Coordinates of C-alpha atoms in Angstrom, one line a residue:
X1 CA -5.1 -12.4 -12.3
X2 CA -7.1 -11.3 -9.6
X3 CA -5.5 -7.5 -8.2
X4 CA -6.5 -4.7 -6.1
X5 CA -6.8 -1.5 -8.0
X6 CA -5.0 0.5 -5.4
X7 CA -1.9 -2.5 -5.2
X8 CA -0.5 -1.7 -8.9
X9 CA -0.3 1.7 -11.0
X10 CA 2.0 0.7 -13.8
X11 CA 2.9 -2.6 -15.4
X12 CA 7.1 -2.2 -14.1
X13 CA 5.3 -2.8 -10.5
X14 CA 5.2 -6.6 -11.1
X15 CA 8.1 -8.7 -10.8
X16 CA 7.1 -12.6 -11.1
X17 CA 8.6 -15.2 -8.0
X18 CA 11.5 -16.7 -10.8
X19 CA 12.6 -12.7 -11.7
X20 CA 12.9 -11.7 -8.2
X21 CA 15.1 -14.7 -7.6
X22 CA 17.2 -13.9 -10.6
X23 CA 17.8 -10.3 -10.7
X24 CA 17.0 -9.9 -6.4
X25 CA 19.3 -7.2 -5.7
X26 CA 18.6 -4.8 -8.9
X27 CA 14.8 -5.1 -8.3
X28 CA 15.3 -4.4 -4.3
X29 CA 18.1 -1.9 -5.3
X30 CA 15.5 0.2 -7.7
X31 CA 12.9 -0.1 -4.6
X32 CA 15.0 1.2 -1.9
X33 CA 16.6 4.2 -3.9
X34 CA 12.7 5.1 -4.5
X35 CA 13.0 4.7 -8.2
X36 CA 10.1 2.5 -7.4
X37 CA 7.7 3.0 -4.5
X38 CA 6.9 -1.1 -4.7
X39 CA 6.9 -4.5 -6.4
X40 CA 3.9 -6.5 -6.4
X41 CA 5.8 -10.5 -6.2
X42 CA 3.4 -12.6 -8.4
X43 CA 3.4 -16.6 -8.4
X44 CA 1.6 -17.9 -11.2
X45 CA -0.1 -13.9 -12.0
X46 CA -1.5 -14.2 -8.3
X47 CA 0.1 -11.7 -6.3
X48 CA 1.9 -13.1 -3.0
X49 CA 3.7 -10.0 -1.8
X50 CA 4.4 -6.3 -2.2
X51 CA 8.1 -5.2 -1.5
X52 CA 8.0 -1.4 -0.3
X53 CA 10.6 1.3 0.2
X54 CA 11.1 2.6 3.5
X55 CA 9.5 5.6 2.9
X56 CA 6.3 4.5 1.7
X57 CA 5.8 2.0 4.7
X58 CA 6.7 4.8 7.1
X59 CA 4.0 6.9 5.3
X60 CA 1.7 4.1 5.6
X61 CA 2.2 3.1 9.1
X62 CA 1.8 7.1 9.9
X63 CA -1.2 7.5 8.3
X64 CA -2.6 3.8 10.1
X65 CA -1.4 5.5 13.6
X66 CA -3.3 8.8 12.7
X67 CA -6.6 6.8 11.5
X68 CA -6.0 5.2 15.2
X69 CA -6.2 7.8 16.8
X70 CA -9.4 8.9 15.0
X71 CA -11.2 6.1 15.5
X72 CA -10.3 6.2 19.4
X73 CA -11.4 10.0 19.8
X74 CA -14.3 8.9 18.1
X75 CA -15.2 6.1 20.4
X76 CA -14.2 8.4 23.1
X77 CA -16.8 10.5 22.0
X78 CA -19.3 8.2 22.2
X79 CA -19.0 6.8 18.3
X80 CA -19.8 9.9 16.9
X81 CA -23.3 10.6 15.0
X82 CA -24.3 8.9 11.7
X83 CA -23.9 12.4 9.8
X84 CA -20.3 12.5 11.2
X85 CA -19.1 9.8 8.3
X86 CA -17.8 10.3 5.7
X87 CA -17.8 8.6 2.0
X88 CA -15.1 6.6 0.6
X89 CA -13.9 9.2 -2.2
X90 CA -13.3 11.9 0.8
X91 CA -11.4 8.8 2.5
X92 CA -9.1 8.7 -0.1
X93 CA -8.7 11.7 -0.6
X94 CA -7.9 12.5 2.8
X95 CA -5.3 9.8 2.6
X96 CA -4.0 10.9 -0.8
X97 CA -4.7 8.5 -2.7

């Protein structure tokens, strides 16, 4: 199974295609009351899809907007110098993750 490390945190994340067909409204139910922040949907251990509460895809589409607007500034400002970057591990951090 190929995954990204940042898609899954713990094994009760993964819900295969046949489970989510047959127990649909207990997995969605556990997601939207935030019990769970998502499901990764797997078809033969390759994942297809990632069900999210609201709240986390608001979170996620505010911190997209915000990143936006930083890259736009940026350009704004003519791209910004070399020294300006910063590494992947402040990235994340940044982005709490």
């Amino acid at each position: 199974m190929i995954m990204m490390p940042a898609l899954i945190e713990r094994s009760d994340q993964l819900v295969n295609l046949t489970d989510l067909a047959r127990r649909g409204s207990g997995l969605f139910d556990k997601v939207a009351s935030s019990e769970s922040d998502r499901l990764v949907v797997l078809r033969k251990s390759e994942p297809i899809a990632v069900v999210l509460n609201i709240a986390t895809f608001e979170t996620m589409l505010d911190e997209i907007e915000k990143l936006r607007t930083e890259v736009v500034a940026l350009h704004r400002l003519g791209g910004g110098a070399a020294n300006d970057r910063i590494g992947r591990e402040e990235l994340q951090q940044s982005l709490g993750f």
